[in-house]
Amino acid sequence: MTIPAPLNPRERLLMGPGPSTVPRRILSAMGASTLGHLDPQYIEYMDETCQMIREVYQTENALTFPVSGTGMAGMEAVVVNLVEPGDEVIVCINGVFGGRMKDNLERAGATVHTVEVPWGETFSDDAIAEAVEQYPKSKMLGIVHAETSTGALQELRGISQIVHQAGMLFAVDTVTSLGGHEVKVDDWQIDAVYSGTQKCLSCPPGLSPVSFSPRAIERMEARKTKVQSWYLDVSMLKNYYMGSGGRAYHHTAPINMVYALRESLRIVLEEGLENRFSRHQEMHQLLRAGLESLGLQYIPKESLYTLNCVSVPHEVDEAKIRSKLLQDYDIEIGGGLGVFAGKAWRIGLMGHSATRRNVGTLLTALKDCLG
Ligand SMILES: *Cc1c(COP(=O)(O)O)cnc(C)c1O
């Protein structure tokens, strides 16, 4: 064969539902020398990374580490470790990712009860209280904090109380919120949480930071059956990530991806969590004012800062505009997913992408494209 030309990816402005634009600092960190996964120097980098994940999740949970794999691997890790075949669970579905949680749980052998509201809407405390009353034997309730398919932000505090009063574990998807919206794992008493690197942490995709509360650990320790996924079995993984004496080899950690995550977390903490959330809020307000002045309407009532989902006017060919933005302006935005396919645009303001300059650039380009 003819050997392909060297890589030369364009420098796109990534303003879709993820990945977001990756800062040069992180790409450079990824290029540092690969160490062995049991090298004491690497173990130190890894421990520092886990500690920074705790800071960003605002938790003291000892069992906090990056799962090897993207956000979906984190979802799967939470599901397979906390659920045994035959367990009843409740899942809240208001978009694509709640639906995926259900699919994951069913594959793990759970009996899944669903609470659903129309896409774009969020769950009230009352709706959750009703579900918990209707399915009292459920062991866990799963919900998405930031539903990337609709742009809706879910309030969690009240729900958490209701779920715990019923003796259930509370599992939350924070893939599109961590690093952009406040996520307080300890305060909100979240028992199992997962995220991804390529959204508001602005790191390339490849790891999924997860954290489990002591209550979740109790549940895992009381299991009667083995976790059916060997790769994601936390009872083995913790001997590598958390081992106090030596570290036991489980699988080779993605060393250079951990370098990238470590650098991205350093950037998040240098900025400061509060500053970071305010920046996302401000950029969202700026973008929102611009989109609305172009006549575009937001779909969700409670919009995320990090993902802006707007309806596309009937007369507009949404795919054509997106492709023009990409080809002519090097800007990526997302189309609608599921019930919103062909009907919505999803504009990400995640991490490094959430700047005044990018908001201005996108609004100008979009205005040009819409004529
Ligand atoms: C992106 C996303 C995921 C899946 O993450 P991957 O990194 O694509 O595997 C899960 N949940 C939500 C809410 C997401 O936005």
Coordinates of C-alpha atoms and ligand atoms in Angstrom, one line a residue:
M1 CA 0.0 0.0 0.0
T2 CA 1.0 3.7 -0.3
I3 CA 1.7 5.0 3.2
P4 CA -0.9 7.6 4.1
A5 CA 0.3 11.3 4.4
P6 CA 1.3 12.5 7.9
L7 CA -1.6 13.6 10.1
N8 CA -2.6 17.2 9.6
P9 CA -5.9 17.8 11.4
R10 CA -7.4 21.2 10.9
E11 CA -7.7 23.5 13.9
R12 CA -11.5 23.4 14.3
L13 CA -13.4 25.5 16.8
L14 CA -15.3 22.7 18.6
M15 CA -18.6 24.1 19.8
G16 CA -20.7 20.9 19.5
P17 CA -21.8 18.5 22.2
G18 CA -18.2 17.4 22.7
P19 CA -15.3 17.0 22.3
S20 CA -14.5 20.7 23.1
T21 CA -11.4 22.5 21.9
V22 CA -8.3 21.1 23.7
P23 CA -5.8 23.6 25.0
R24 CA -2.2 23.3 23.7
R25 CA -1.0 22.7 27.3
I26 CA -3.0 19.5 27.5
L27 CA -1.8 18.2 24.1
S28 CA 1.8 18.9 25.2
A29 CA 1.3 17.0 28.5
M30 CA 0.1 14.0 26.5
G31 CA 3.3 14.0 24.6
A32 CA 5.5 13.6 27.7
S33 CA 7.5 10.3 28.1
T34 CA 5.4 7.3 28.7
L35 CA 6.2 5.7 32.0
G36 CA 5.4 2.2 33.2
H37 CA 2.0 1.9 35.0
L38 CA 3.7 0.6 38.2
D39 CA 6.6 3.2 38.1
P40 CA 6.5 5.1 41.4
Q41 CA 6.7 8.4 39.5
Y42 CA 3.6 7.5 37.5
I43 CA 1.8 6.3 40.6
E44 CA 2.4 9.7 42.1
Y45 CA 1.0 11.5 39.0
M46 CA -2.0 9.2 39.2
D47 CA -2.7 9.8 42.9
E48 CA -2.5 13.5 42.2
T49 CA -5.0 13.1 39.4
C50 CA -7.4 11.2 41.7
Q51 CA -7.0 13.9 44.3
M52 CA -7.8 16.6 41.8
I53 CA -10.9 14.7 40.6
R54 CA -12.1 14.7 44.2
E55 CA -11.6 18.5 44.3
V56 CA -13.6 19.0 41.1
Y57 CA -16.4 16.7 42.3
Q58 CA -16.2 18.4 45.7
T59 CA -16.0 15.1 47.4
E60 CA -13.9 13.3 50.0
N61 CA -14.9 9.9 48.6
A62 CA -11.8 7.6 48.8
L63 CA -13.0 5.6 45.8
T64 CA -12.5 8.2 43.1
F65 CA -10.5 7.5 40.0
P66 CA -10.6 7.7 36.2
V67 CA -12.1 4.7 34.5
S68 CA -10.2 3.7 31.3
G69 CA -12.8 4.5 28.6
T70 CA -15.1 7.4 27.7
G71 CA -18.2 8.6 29.5
M72 CA -20.2 5.5 28.5
A73 CA -17.6 3.3 30.3
G74 CA -18.2 5.3 33.4
M75 CA -21.9 4.8 33.1
E76 CA -21.4 1.1 32.6
A77 CA -19.0 0.9 35.6
V78 CA -21.6 2.5 37.9
V79 CA -24.3 0.1 36.6
V80 CA -22.5 -3.2 36.7
N81 CA -20.9 -2.6 40.1
L82 CA -24.0 -1.5 41.9
V83 CA -26.6 -3.7 40.3
E84 CA -27.1 -7.5 40.5
P85 CA -29.4 -9.5 38.3
G86 CA -32.9 -9.2 39.5
D87 CA -32.5 -5.9 41.3
E88 CA -35.2 -3.3 40.8
V89 CA -34.0 0.2 39.8
I90 CA -35.6 3.4 38.7
V91 CA -34.3 5.4 35.8
C92 CA -35.4 8.9 34.8
I93 CA -35.6 9.5 31.1
N94 CA -35.9 12.9 29.4
G95 CA -33.5 12.4 26.6
V96 CA -30.9 10.1 25.0
F97 CA -28.7 9.5 28.0
G98 CA -31.4 8.4 30.4
G99 CA -32.4 5.9 27.7
R100 CA -28.9 4.6 27.5
M101 CA -28.8 4.2 31.3
K102 CA -31.9 2.0 31.1
D103 CA -30.4 -0.1 28.3
N104 CA -27.2 -0.5 30.4
L105 CA -29.2 -1.5 33.5
E106 CA -31.3 -4.1 31.5
R107 CA -28.2 -5.6 30.1
A108 CA -26.9 -6.0 33.7
G109 CA -30.1 -8.0 34.5
A110 CA -32.0 -5.3 36.4
T111 CA -35.7 -4.9 36.4
V112 CA -36.0 -1.3 35.3
H113 CA -38.8 1.1 36.2
T114 CA -38.8 4.3 34.2
V115 CA -40.1 7.8 35.0
E116 CA -40.4 9.9 31.9
V117 CA -41.1 13.5 31.0
P118 CA -41.0 15.0 27.5
W119 CA -37.6 15.7 26.0
G120 CA -36.4 19.1 27.0
E121 CA -38.2 19.0 30.4
T122 CA -36.8 18.1 33.8
F123 CA -38.1 16.1 36.8
S124 CA -39.9 17.7 39.7
D125 CA -39.3 16.5 43.2
D126 CA -43.0 15.4 43.2
A127 CA -42.5 13.2 40.1
I128 CA -39.6 11.5 41.8
A129 CA -41.4 11.1 45.1
E130 CA -44.3 9.4 43.2
A131 CA -42.0 7.0 41.4
V132 CA -40.2 6.1 44.6
E133 CA -43.5 5.4 46.3
Q134 CA -44.7 3.3 43.3
Y135 CA -41.5 1.2 43.2
P136 CA -40.4 1.0 46.8
K137 CA -38.3 -2.1 46.3
S138 CA -35.9 -0.3 44.0
K139 CA -32.3 -0.3 45.1
M140 CA -31.1 2.7 43.1
L141 CA -32.4 5.7 41.1
G142 CA -30.4 6.9 38.2
I143 CA -30.7 10.4 36.6
V144 CA -28.8 12.7 34.2
H145 CA -27.7 16.0 35.6
A146 CA -27.0 17.6 32.2
E147 CA -28.9 16.0 29.4
T148 CA -26.8 16.7 26.4
S149 CA -29.4 15.6 23.9
T150 CA -31.9 18.4 25.0
G151 CA -29.7 20.9 26.8
A152 CA -31.8 20.6 30.0
L153 CA -30.2 21.1 33.5
Q154 CA -31.7 18.9 36.3
E155 CA -31.9 20.1 39.9
L156 CA -30.7 17.3 42.1
R157 CA -30.8 18.4 45.8
G158 CA -34.5 17.7 46.5
I159 CA -34.4 14.4 44.6
S160 CA -31.4 13.2 46.4
Q161 CA -33.3 13.6 49.8
I162 CA -36.3 11.7 48.5
V163 CA -34.2 8.9 47.1
H164 CA -32.2 8.5 50.3
Q165 CA -35.3 8.6 52.5
A166 CA -36.5 5.6 50.5
G167 CA -33.2 3.8 51.2
M168 CA -32.1 3.8 47.6
L169 CA -28.7 4.7 46.1
F170 CA -28.5 7.9 44.0
A171 CA -26.6 7.6 40.7
V172 CA -25.9 10.7 38.6
D173 CA -24.5 11.3 35.0
T174 CA -22.5 14.5 35.1
V175 CA -20.7 14.0 31.8
T176 CA -21.7 17.5 30.4
S177 CA -21.8 19.3 33.7
L178 CA -18.5 18.5 35.5
G179 CA -16.2 21.5 35.0
G180 CA -18.9 23.8 33.7
H181 CA -21.7 23.6 36.3
E182 CA -21.6 23.1 40.0
V183 CA -21.4 19.4 40.9
K184 CA -21.3 18.8 44.7
V185 CA -21.1 15.1 45.2
D186 CA -20.8 15.2 49.1
D187 CA -23.3 18.0 49.6
W188 CA -25.8 16.6 47.3
Q189 CA -25.2 13.1 48.7
I190 CA -24.6 11.4 45.3
D191 CA -23.6 7.8 45.8
A192 CA -22.2 7.1 42.3
V193 CA -21.2 9.6 39.7
Y194 CA -19.4 9.5 36.4
S195 CA -18.2 12.0 33.9
G196 CA -16.1 12.3 30.7
T197 CA -12.9 14.1 29.8
Q198 CA -13.8 15.7 26.5
K199 CA -16.7 17.9 27.5
C200 CA -16.2 20.7 30.1
L201 CA -12.8 19.5 31.1
S202 CA -11.6 20.1 27.6
C203 CA -9.3 17.1 27.5
P204 CA -9.3 14.6 24.6
P205 CA -11.8 11.7 25.0
G206 CA -10.6 8.5 26.7
L207 CA -11.2 8.6 30.5
S208 CA -14.2 8.7 32.7
P209 CA -13.7 10.2 36.2
V210 CA -16.0 8.3 38.7
S211 CA -16.6 8.5 42.4
F212 CA -18.4 6.1 44.8
S213 CA -19.7 7.0 48.3
P214 CA -19.2 4.8 51.3
R215 CA -22.8 3.7 51.0
A216 CA -22.2 2.6 47.4
I217 CA -19.1 0.7 48.6
E218 CA -21.2 -1.1 51.2
R219 CA -23.6 -2.2 48.4
M220 CA -20.7 -3.5 46.3
E221 CA -19.2 -5.4 49.3
A222 CA -22.6 -7.0 50.0
R223 CA -22.9 -8.4 46.4
K224 CA -23.8 -12.1 46.1
T225 CA -22.7 -12.3 42.5
K226 CA -19.5 -11.3 40.7
V227 CA -19.6 -8.2 38.6
Q228 CA -20.2 -9.5 35.1
S229 CA -17.7 -7.1 33.5
W230 CA -14.1 -8.1 34.3
Y231 CA -12.7 -4.9 32.9
L232 CA -14.9 -2.6 35.0
D233 CA -15.0 -4.6 38.2
V234 CA -14.2 -1.9 40.9
S235 CA -13.4 -4.6 43.5
M236 CA -10.3 -5.3 41.4
L237 CA -9.7 -1.8 40.1
K238 CA -9.4 -0.3 43.6
N239 CA -6.4 -2.4 44.3
Y240 CA -4.6 -0.5 41.6
Y241 CA -6.0 3.0 42.0
M242 CA -6.3 3.0 45.8
G243 CA -3.9 0.2 47.0
S244 CA -2.2 1.4 50.2
G245 CA 0.7 -1.0 50.1
G246 CA 1.7 -2.1 46.6
R247 CA -0.4 -1.5 43.5
A248 CA -1.8 -4.6 41.9
Y249 CA -1.8 -4.8 38.1
H250 CA -5.2 -5.1 36.7
H251 CA -5.0 -3.6 33.2
T252 CA -2.3 -1.2 31.9
A253 CA -3.5 2.3 32.7
P254 CA -3.7 4.7 29.7
I255 CA -0.7 6.6 31.0
N256 CA -0.6 9.5 28.5
M257 CA -4.3 10.0 28.8
V258 CA -3.9 10.4 32.6
Y259 CA -1.2 13.0 31.9
A260 CA -3.8 14.9 29.8
L261 CA -6.4 14.6 32.5
R262 CA -4.0 15.7 35.1
E263 CA -3.1 18.8 33.1
S264 CA -6.8 19.6 32.4
L265 CA -7.6 19.4 36.1
R266 CA -4.7 21.6 36.9
I267 CA -6.2 24.2 34.5
V268 CA -9.6 23.8 36.1
L269 CA -8.2 24.3 39.6
E270 CA -6.0 27.2 38.6
E271 CA -9.1 29.0 37.3
G272 CA -11.0 28.1 40.4
L273 CA -14.4 26.3 40.4
E274 CA -16.5 29.3 41.1
N275 CA -14.8 31.4 38.5
R276 CA -15.2 28.6 36.0
F277 CA -18.9 28.2 36.7
S278 CA -19.4 32.0 36.4
R279 CA -17.5 32.1 33.1
H280 CA -19.8 29.4 31.7
Q281 CA -22.9 31.2 32.9
E282 CA -21.7 34.5 31.4
M283 CA -20.8 33.0 28.0
H284 CA -24.2 31.2 28.0
Q285 CA -26.0 34.5 28.5
L286 CA -24.0 36.2 25.8
L287 CA -24.6 33.4 23.3
R288 CA -28.3 33.2 24.3
A289 CA -28.8 36.9 23.7
G290 CA -27.2 36.6 20.3
L291 CA -29.1 33.5 19.2
E292 CA -32.4 35.0 20.3
S293 CA -31.7 38.1 18.4
L294 CA -31.2 35.9 15.3
G295 CA -34.7 34.6 16.0
L296 CA -33.7 31.2 17.4
Q297 CA -35.5 29.8 20.4
Y298 CA -34.1 27.6 23.2
I299 CA -35.9 24.3 23.6
P300 CA -35.4 23.5 27.3
K301 CA -36.9 25.8 30.0
E302 CA -34.0 25.1 32.3
S303 CA -31.1 25.5 29.9
L304 CA -27.6 24.3 30.6
Y305 CA -24.8 26.8 30.2
T306 CA -22.6 24.2 28.7
L307 CA -25.0 23.0 25.9
N308 CA -27.4 25.3 24.2
C309 CA -30.1 23.5 22.3
V310 CA -32.2 25.7 20.0
S311 CA -35.0 24.9 17.4
V312 CA -34.1 25.3 13.8
P313 CA -36.7 27.3 11.8
H314 CA -38.8 25.0 9.4
E315 CA -37.5 26.7 6.3
V316 CA -33.8 26.2 7.2
D317 CA -31.9 23.0 6.2
E318 CA -30.1 22.5 9.4
A319 CA -27.5 20.0 8.1
K320 CA -26.5 22.3 5.3
I321 CA -25.8 25.2 7.7
R322 CA -23.8 22.9 10.0
S323 CA -21.8 21.7 7.1
K324 CA -21.2 25.2 5.8
L325 CA -20.0 26.2 9.3
L326 CA -17.6 23.4 9.3
Q327 CA -16.3 23.7 5.7
D328 CA -16.2 27.5 5.4
Y329 CA -15.6 28.6 9.0
D330 CA -14.0 25.6 10.7
I331 CA -16.6 25.6 13.4
E332 CA -18.3 22.5 14.6
I333 CA -21.7 22.6 16.2
G334 CA -24.1 19.6 16.8
G335 CA -27.4 18.6 15.2
G336 CA -30.4 17.3 17.1
L337 CA -30.4 13.7 18.5
G338 CA -33.4 11.3 18.8
V339 CA -36.7 13.2 18.6
F340 CA -34.9 16.4 17.8
A341 CA -33.0 15.0 14.8
G342 CA -33.2 17.5 11.9
K343 CA -35.0 20.0 14.2
A344 CA -32.4 21.4 16.6
W345 CA -28.8 22.7 16.9
R346 CA -26.8 21.9 19.9
I347 CA -24.1 24.5 20.6
G348 CA -21.5 23.6 23.2
L349 CA -19.9 26.1 25.5
M350 CA -17.6 23.7 27.2
G351 CA -14.4 24.4 29.1
H352 CA -11.8 25.9 26.8
S353 CA -14.4 26.6 24.1
A354 CA -16.5 28.9 26.4
T355 CA -14.9 32.2 25.6
R356 CA -16.2 35.6 24.5
R357 CA -14.2 35.4 21.3
N358 CA -15.7 32.0 20.3
V359 CA -19.2 33.2 21.1
G360 CA -18.6 36.2 18.8
T361 CA -17.1 34.2 16.1
L362 CA -19.9 31.6 16.1
L363 CA -22.7 34.3 16.1
T364 CA -21.1 36.1 13.2
A365 CA -20.6 32.9 11.2
L366 CA -24.1 31.7 11.9
K367 CA -25.6 35.0 10.9
D368 CA -23.7 34.9 7.6
C369 CA -24.8 31.3 6.9
L370 CA -28.5 32.1 7.7
G371 CA -28.2 35.0 5.2
Ligands
LIG1 C1 -21.3 12.5 26.0 C2 -22.2 11.9 27.1 C3 -22.1 10.6 27.5 C4 -21.2 9.6 26.9 O1 -19.9 9.9 26.9 P1 -18.9 9.3 25.8 O2 -17.7 10.0 26.2 O3 -19.4 9.7 24.5 O4 -18.9 7.8 26.0 C5 -22.9 10.2 28.6 N1 -23.8 11.0 29.1 C6 -24.0 12.3 28.7 C7 -24.9 13.2 29.4 C8 -23.2 12.8 27.7 O5 -23.3 14.0 27.3

